[in-house]
CSV table of C-alpha atoms in Angstrom, one decimal:
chain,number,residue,atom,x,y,z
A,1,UNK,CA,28.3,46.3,-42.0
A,2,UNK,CA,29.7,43.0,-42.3
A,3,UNK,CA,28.1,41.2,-39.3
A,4,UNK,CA,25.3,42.9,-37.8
A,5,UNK,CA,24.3,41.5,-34.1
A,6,UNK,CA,21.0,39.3,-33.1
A,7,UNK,CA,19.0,42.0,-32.1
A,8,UNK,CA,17.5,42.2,-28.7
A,9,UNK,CA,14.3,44.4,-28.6
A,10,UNK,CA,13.4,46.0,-26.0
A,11,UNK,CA,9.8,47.1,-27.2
A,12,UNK,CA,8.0,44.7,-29.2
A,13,UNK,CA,3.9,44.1,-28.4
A,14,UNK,CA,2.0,41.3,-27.7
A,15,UNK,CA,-2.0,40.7,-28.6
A,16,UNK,CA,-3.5,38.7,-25.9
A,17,UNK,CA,-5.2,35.3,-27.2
A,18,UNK,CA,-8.9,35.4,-26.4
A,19,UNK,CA,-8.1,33.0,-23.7
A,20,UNK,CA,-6.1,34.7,-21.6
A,21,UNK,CA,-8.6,35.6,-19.1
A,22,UNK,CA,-11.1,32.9,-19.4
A,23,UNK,CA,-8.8,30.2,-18.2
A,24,UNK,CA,-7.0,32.3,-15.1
A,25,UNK,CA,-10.2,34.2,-13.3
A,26,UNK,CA,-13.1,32.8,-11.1
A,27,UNK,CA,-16.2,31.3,-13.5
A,28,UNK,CA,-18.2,33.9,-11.5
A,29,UNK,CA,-15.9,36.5,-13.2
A,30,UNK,CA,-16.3,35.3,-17.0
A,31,UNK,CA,-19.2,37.3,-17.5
A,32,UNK,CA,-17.7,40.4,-16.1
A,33,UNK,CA,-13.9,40.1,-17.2
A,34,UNK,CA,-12.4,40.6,-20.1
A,35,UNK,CA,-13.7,38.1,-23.0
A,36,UNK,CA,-13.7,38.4,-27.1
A,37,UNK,CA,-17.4,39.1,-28.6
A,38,UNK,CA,-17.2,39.7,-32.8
A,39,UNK,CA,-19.7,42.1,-33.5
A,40,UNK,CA,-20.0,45.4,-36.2
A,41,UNK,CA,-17.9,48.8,-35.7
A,42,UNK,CA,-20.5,51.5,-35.4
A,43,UNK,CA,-18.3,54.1,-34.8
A,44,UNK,CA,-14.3,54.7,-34.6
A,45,UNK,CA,-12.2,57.6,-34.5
A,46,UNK,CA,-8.7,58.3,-33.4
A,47,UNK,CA,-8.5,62.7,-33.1
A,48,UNK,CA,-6.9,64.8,-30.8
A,49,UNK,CA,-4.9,62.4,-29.3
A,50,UNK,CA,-8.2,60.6,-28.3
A,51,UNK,CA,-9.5,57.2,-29.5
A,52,UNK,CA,-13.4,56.2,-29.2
A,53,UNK,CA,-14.7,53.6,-31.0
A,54,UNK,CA,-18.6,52.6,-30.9
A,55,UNK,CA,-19.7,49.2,-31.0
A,56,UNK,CA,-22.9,48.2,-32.5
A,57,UNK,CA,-25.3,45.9,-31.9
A,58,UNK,CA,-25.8,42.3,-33.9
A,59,UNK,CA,-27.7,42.7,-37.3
A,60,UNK,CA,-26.3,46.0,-37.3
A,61,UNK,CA,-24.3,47.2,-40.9
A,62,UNK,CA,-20.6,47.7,-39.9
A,63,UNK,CA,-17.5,46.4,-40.6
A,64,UNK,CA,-17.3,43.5,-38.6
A,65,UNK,CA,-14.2,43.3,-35.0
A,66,UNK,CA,-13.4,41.5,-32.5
A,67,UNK,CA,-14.2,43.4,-29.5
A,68,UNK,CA,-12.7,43.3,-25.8
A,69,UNK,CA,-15.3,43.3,-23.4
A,70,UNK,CA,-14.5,43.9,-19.6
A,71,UNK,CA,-17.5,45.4,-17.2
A,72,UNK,CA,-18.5,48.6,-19.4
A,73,UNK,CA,-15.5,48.9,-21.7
A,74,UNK,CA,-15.9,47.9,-25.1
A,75,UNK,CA,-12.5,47.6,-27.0
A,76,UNK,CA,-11.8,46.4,-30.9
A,77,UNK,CA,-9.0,44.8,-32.1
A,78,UNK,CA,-7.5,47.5,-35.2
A,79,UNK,CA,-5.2,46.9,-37.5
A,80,UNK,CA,-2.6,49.1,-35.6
A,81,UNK,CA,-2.5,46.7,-33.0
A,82,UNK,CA,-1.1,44.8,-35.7
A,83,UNK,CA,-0.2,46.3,-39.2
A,84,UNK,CA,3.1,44.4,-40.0
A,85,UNK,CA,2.3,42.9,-43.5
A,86,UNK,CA,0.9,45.4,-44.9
A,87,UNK,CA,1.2,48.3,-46.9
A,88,UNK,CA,2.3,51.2,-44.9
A,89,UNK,CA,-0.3,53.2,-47.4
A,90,UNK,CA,-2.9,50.1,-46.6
A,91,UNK,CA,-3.0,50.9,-43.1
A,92,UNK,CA,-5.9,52.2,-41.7
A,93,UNK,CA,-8.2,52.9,-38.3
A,94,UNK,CA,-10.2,50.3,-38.9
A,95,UNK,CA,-11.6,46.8,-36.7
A,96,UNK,CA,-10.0,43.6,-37.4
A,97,UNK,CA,-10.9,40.0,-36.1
A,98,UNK,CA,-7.9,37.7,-35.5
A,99,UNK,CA,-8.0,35.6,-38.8
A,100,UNK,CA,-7.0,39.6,-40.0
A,101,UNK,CA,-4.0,39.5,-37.9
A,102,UNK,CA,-0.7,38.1,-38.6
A,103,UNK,CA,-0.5,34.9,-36.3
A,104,UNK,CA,2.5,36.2,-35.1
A,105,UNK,CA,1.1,39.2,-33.1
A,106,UNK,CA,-0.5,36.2,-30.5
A,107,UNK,CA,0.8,32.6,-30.9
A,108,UNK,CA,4.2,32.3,-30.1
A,109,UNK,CA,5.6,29.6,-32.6
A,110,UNK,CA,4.9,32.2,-35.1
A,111,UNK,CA,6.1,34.8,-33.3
A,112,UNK,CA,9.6,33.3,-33.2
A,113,UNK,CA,9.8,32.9,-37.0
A,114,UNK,CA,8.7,36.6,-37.7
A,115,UNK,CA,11.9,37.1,-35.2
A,116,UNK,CA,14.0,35.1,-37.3
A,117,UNK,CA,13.0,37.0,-40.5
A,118,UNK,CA,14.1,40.1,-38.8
A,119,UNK,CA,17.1,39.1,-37.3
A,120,UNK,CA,16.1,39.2,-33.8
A,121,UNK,CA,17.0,37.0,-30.9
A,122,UNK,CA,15.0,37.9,-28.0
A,123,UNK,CA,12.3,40.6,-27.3
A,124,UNK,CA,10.4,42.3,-24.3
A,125,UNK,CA,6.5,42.4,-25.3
A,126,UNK,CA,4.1,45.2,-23.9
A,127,UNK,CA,0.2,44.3,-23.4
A,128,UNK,CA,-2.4,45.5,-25.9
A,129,UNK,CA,-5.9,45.1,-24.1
A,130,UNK,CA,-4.5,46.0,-20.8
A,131,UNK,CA,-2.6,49.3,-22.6
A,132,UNK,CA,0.5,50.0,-21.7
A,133,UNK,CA,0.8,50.0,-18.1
A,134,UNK,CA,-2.5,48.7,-17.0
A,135,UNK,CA,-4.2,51.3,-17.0
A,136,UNK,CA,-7.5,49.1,-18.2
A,137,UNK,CA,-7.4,47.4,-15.2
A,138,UNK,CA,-6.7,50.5,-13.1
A,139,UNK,CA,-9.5,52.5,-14.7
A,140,UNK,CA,-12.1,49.3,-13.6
A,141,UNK,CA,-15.1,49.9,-11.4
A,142,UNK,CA,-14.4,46.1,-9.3
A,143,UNK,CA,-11.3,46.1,-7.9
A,144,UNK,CA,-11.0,42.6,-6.6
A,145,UNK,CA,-11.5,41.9,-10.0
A,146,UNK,CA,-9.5,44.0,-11.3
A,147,UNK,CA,-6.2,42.3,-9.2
A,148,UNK,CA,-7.1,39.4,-10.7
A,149,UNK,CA,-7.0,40.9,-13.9
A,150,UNK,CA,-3.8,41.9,-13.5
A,151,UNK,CA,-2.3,38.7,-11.8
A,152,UNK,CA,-3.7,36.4,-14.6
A,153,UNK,CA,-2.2,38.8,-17.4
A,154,UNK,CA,1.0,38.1,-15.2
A,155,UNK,CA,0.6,34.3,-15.0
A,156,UNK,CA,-0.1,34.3,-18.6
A,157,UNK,CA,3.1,36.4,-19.6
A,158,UNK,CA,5.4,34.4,-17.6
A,159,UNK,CA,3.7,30.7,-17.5
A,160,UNK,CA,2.7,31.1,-21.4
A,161,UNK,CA,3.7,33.7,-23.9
A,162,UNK,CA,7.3,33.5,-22.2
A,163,UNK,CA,6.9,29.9,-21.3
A,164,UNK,CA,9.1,26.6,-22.1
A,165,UNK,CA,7.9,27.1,-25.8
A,166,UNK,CA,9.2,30.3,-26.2
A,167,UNK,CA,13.1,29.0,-25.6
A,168,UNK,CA,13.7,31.9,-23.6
A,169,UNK,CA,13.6,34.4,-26.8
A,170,UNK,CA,10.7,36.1,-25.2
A,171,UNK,CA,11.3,38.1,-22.3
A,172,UNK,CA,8.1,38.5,-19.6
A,173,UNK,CA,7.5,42.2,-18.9
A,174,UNK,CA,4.5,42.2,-16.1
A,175,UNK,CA,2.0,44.6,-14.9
A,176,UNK,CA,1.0,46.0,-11.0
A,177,UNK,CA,-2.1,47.6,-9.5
A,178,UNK,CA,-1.3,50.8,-10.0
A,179,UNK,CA,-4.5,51.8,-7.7
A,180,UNK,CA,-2.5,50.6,-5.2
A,181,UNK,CA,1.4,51.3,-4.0
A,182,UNK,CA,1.5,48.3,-1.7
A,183,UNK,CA,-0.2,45.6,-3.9
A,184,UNK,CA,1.8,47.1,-7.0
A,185,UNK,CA,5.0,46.4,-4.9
A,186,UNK,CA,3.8,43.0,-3.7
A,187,UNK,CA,3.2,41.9,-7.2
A,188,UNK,CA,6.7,43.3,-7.9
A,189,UNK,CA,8.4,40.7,-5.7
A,190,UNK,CA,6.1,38.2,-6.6
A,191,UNK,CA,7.0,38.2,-10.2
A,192,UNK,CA,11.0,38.7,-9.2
A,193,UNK,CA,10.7,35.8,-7.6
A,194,UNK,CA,10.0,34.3,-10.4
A,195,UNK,CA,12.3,35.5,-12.5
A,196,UNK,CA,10.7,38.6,-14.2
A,197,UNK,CA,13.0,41.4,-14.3
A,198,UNK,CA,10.8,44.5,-15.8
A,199,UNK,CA,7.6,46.2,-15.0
A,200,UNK,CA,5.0,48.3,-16.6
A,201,UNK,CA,4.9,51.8,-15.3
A,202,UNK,CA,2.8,55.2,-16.3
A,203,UNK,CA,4.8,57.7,-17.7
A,204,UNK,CA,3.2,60.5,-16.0
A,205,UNK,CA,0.9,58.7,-13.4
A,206,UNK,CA,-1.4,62.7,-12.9
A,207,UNK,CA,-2.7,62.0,-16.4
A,208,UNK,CA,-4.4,58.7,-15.1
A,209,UNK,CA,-5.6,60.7,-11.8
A,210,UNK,CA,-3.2,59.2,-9.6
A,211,UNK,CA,-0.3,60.7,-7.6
A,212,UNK,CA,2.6,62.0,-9.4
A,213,UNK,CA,6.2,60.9,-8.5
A,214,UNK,CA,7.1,64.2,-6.7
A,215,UNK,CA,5.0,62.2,-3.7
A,216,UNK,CA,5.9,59.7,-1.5
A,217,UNK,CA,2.9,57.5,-2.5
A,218,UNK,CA,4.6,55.4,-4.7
A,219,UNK,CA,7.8,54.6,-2.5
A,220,UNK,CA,6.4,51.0,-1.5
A,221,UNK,CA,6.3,50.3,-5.2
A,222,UNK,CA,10.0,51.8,-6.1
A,223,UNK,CA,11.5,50.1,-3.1
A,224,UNK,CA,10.4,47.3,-4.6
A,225,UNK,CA,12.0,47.7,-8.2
A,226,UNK,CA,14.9,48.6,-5.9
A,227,UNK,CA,15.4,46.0,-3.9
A,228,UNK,CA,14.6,43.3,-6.4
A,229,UNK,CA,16.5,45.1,-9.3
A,230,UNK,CA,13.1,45.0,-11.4
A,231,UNK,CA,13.3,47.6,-14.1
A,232,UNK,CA,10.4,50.4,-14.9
A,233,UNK,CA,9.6,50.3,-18.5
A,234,UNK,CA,7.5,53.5,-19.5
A,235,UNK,CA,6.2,53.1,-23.3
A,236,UNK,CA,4.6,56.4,-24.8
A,237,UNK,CA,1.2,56.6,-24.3
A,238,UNK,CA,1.1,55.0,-21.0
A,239,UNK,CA,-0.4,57.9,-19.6
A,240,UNK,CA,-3.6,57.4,-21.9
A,241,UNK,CA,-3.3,60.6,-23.4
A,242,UNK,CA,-1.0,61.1,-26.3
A,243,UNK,CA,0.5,64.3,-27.2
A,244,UNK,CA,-1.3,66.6,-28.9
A,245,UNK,CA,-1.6,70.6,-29.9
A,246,UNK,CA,-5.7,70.3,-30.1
A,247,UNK,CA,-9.3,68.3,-29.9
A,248,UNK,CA,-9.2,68.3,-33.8
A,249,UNK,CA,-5.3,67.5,-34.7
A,250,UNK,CA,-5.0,64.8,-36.7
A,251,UNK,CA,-3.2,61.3,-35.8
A,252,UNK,CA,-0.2,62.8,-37.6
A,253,UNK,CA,0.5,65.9,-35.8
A,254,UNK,CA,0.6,63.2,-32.5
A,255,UNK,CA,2.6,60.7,-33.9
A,256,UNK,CA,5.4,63.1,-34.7
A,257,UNK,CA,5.5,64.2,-31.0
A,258,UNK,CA,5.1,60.9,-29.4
A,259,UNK,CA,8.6,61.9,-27.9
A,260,UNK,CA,7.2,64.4,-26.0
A,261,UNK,CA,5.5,62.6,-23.0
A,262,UNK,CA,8.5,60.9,-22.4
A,263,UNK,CA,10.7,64.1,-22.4
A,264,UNK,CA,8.1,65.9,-19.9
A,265,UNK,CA,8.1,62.2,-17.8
A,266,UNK,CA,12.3,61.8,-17.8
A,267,UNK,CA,12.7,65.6,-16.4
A,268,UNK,CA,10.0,64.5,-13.4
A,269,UNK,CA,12.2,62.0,-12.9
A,270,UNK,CA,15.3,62.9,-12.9
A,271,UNK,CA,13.8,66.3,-10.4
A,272,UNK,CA,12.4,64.2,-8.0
A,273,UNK,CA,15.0,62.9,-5.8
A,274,UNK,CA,13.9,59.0,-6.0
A,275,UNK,CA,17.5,57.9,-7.3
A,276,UNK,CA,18.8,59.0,-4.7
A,277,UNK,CA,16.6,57.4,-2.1
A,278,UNK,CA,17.0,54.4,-4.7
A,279,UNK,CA,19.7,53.8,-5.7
A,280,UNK,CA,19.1,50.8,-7.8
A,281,UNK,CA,16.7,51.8,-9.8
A,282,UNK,CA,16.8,51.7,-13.4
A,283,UNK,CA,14.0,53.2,-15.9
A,284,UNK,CA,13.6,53.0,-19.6
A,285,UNK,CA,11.3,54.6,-22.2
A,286,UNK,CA,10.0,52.4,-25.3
A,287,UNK,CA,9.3,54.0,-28.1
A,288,UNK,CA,10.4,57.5,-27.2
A,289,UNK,CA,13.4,57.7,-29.8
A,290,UNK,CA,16.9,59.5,-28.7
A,291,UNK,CA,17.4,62.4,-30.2
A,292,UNK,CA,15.8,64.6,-28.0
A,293,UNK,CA,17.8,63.6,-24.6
A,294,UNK,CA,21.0,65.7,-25.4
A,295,UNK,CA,19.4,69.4,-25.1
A,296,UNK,CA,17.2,68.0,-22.2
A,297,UNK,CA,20.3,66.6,-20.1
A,298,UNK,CA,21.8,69.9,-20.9
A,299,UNK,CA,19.0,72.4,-20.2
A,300,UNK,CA,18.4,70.2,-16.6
A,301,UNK,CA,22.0,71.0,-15.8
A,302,UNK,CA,22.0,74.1,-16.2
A,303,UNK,CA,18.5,74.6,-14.1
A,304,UNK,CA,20.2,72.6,-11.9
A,305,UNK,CA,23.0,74.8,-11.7
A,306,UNK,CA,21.5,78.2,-11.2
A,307,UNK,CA,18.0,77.8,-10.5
A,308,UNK,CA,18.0,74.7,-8.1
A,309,UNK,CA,17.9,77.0,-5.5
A,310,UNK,CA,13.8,78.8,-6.2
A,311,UNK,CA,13.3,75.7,-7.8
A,312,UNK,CA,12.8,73.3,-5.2
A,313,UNK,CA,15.2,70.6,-5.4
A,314,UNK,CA,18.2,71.6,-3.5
A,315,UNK,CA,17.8,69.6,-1.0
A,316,UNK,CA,16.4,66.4,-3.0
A,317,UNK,CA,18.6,66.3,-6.3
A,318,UNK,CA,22.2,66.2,-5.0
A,319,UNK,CA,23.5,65.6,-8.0
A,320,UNK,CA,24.0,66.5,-12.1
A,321,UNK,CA,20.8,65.2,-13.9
A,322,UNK,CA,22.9,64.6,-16.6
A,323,UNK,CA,25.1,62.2,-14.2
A,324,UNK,CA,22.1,60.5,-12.8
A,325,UNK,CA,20.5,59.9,-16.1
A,326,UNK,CA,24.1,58.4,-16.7
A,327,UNK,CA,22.9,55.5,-14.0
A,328,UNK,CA,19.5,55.1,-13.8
A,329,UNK,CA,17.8,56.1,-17.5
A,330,UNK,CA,17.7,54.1,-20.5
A,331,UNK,CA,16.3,56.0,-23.9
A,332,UNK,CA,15.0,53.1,-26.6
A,333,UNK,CA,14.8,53.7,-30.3
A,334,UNK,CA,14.3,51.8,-33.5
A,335,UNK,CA,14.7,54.5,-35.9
A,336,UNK,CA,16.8,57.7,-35.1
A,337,UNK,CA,19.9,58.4,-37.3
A,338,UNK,CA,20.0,61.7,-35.4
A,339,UNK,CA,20.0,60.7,-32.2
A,340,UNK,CA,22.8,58.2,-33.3
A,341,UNK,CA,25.0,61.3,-34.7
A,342,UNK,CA,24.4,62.9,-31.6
A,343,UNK,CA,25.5,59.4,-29.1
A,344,UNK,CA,28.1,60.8,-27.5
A,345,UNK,CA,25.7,63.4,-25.9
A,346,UNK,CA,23.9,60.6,-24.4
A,347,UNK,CA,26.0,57.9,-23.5
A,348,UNK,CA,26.3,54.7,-25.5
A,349,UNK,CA,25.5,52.6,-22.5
A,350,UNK,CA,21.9,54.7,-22.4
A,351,UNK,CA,20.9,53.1,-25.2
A,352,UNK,CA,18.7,50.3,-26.4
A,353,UNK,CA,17.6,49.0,-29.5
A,354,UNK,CA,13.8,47.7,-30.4
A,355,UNK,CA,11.7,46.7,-33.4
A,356,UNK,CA,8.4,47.6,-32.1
A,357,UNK,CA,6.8,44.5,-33.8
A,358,UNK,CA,3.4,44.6,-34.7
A,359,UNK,CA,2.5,48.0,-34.9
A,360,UNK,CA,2.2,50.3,-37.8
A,361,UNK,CA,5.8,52.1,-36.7
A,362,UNK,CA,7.4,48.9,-36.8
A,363,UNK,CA,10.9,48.3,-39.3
A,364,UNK,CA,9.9,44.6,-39.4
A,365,UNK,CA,11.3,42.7,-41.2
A,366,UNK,CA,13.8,44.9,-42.1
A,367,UNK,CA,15.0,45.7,-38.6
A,368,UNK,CA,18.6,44.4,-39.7
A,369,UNK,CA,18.9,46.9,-42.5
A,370,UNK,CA,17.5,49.9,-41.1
A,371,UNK,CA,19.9,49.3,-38.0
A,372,UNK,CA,22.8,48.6,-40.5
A,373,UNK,CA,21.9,52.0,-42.7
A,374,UNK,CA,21.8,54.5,-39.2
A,375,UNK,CA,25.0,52.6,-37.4
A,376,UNK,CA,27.1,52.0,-40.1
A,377,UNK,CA,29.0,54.7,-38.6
A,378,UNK,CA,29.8,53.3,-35.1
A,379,UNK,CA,32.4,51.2,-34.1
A,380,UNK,CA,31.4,47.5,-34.2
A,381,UNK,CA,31.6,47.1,-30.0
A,382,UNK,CA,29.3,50.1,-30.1
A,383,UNK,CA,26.5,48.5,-32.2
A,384,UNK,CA,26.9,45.2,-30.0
A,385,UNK,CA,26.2,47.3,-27.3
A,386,UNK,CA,23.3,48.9,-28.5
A,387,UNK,CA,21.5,46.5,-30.5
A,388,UNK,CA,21.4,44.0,-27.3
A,389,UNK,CA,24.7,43.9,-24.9
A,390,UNK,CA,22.9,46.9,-22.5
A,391,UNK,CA,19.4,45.1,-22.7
A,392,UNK,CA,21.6,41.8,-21.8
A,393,UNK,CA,22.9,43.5,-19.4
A,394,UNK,CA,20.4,45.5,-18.0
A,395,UNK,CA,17.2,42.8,-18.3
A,396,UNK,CA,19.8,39.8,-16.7
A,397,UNK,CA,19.6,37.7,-19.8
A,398,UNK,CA,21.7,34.8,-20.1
A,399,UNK,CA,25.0,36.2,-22.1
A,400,UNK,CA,23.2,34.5,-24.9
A,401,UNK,CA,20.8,37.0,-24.7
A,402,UNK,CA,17.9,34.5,-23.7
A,403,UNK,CA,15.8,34.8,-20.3
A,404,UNK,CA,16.8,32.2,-18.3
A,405,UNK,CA,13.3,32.2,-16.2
A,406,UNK,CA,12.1,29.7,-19.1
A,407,UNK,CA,14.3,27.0,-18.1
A,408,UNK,CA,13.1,26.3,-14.4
């Protein structure tokens, strides 16, 4: 391929500085919210979709981490949060400190070179320490502090990470209460005032014990992303609980099915009537690949067709699911030369590229040629469209593909 285009990714990850929370909550709050303490991994352990590490005391033998502590949780930094560098074979569950990290996974100078060795131009970063939707504030015992939490994570992802320094190449991607439909909504339009165009959202809310989408519970909070044209990003494993088959699979048996929460959370959605009440609204799926939307689209037809009537969304999905994933769903991918074969079936303005910088699944920094290898085969307006004319124009980038939010 001749020219291939800036990339724009649309799933990229950032690891909060140890500052982050220190600076933005209440000094009552710093012994309480979330704050860095290096001490020795007792225990870790990633099986059956579940991960529980064990932190040990000081003096204690152990590899040595940088923990997250917030009230009760104690969270360490591992090298998947941030494996680009290494050796895929190199790659381990194990506890890192930050000095162990490439720079580029939380200060943003260096995170704009790694983009230029990759060929990217802009990218949309999900939390690490919060997971992917919040849910580590959600799953808090203090609430007020946990708002806060959530707020200064917001203030720092706009004001900082996304800030004059950043040149508009990084795009802010914000967090809500999800506790609470109201205050998740408020924080909506407080961040789209500001210029933030895309939210963090559970991909099947039930699995975090809150209500699922079939309800009217969350209709405050879509209004909002309706109203204010703020997209719902859904990354897998924003439900905390990764796809599985059993307690004692190993990680592999969940990594290859990572697509799966995202197909069982895209059906919900497109069963549930809500683009219909809301019309706007516009969801996407980091990391779920493509190639599984075609036989889901199809098989939702034809339920739609001939079972819609015992299956209790006559009245509520008036439409095709195929025809409203056509306007409202967005599938994200950064390595699937099947689901490329297969892009008719979905629709090449479904489609959206990403990198998924720093993790372990990441093509960096050879996001260029892995893209040029699986699209060779598409017509040069189509590959500009993937790789970052639908996040340009879905995100309301600049039509340089830059957030404008930076400049004011």
């Amino acid at each position: 391929m001749a020219t291939f285009p800036r990339i724009i990714s649309v799933d990229d990850h950032t690891v909060e500085p140890p500052h982050v929370w220190l600076d933005r909550l209440p000094s009552k709050y710093h012994g309480t919210g979330p704050r860095i303490v290096r001490a020795p991994v007792k225990e870790m352990s990633f099986v059956g979709g579940k991960f529980a590490p064990k932190m040990g005391a000081e003096g204690d033998d152990g590899p040595i981490a940088d923990w997250w502590v917030y009230e009760d949780l104690h969270r360490p930094l591992t090298r998947l949060d941030t494996a680009v560098g290494h050796s895929r074979d190199d790659i381990r569950l194990e506890g890192i400190t930050y000095e162990q990290m490439r720079p580029g996974s939380f200060s943003v100078p260096e995170r704009l070179a790694d983009m230029d060795v990759n060929h990217v131009q802009s990218a949309l970063c999900f939390p690490t320490f919060p997971r992917f939707c919040g849910q580590t504030f959600t799953e808090a015992k203090d609430r007020e502090l946990g708002l806060l939490g959530v707020r200064a994570y917001n203030d720092w992802m706009v004001e900082e990470w996304c800030g004059p320094q950043a040149q508009g190449r990084l795009i802010p991607l914000t967090l809500v209460p999800l506790w609470d439909a109201e205050l998740a909504a408020a924080e909506v339009r407080r961040n789209a005032a500001r210029g933030v165009s895309a939210v963090c959202f559970s991909e099947i809310p039930p699995h975090l014990g809150l209500p699922s989408i079939h309800t009217d519970y969350w209709d405050p909070f879509l209004r909002a992303c309706d109203e204010t044209g703020t997209v719902i990003a859904m990354h897998i494993g924003s439900s905390s609980k990764m796809p599985s088959t059993s307690a004692d699979a190993p990680p592999a048996v969940g990594s290859t099915i990572t697509f799966a929460n995202c197909c069982f959370s895209m059906v919900d959605w497109l069963m549930s009537g809500k683009f219909d009440r809301f019309p706007h609204l516009k969801i996407m799926y980091a990391e779920g690949q493509i190639g599984w939307i075609p036989y889901i689209l199809e098989r939702a037809n034809v339920v739609w067709e001939e079972n819609r009537a015992w299956g209790g969304v006559a009245d509520k999905v008036l439409r095709p699911p195929a025809e409203l994933f056509a306007e409202h769903v967005y599938g994200c991918f950064f390595d699937d030369a099947f689901g490329l074969r297969n892009l008719d079936a979905i629709g090449v303005g479904n489609v959206l590229y990403e990198t998924d910088y720093p993790h372990s699944d990441s093509t960096w920094p050879k996001s260029r040629e892995v893209g040029e290898s699986q699209m060779g085969h598409l017509p040069a307006d189509v590959v500009e469209r993937i790789v970052r004319g639908n996040a340009i124009e879905l995100l309301g980038l600049t039509g340089e593909g830059l957030w404008a939010g930076s400049r004011s």
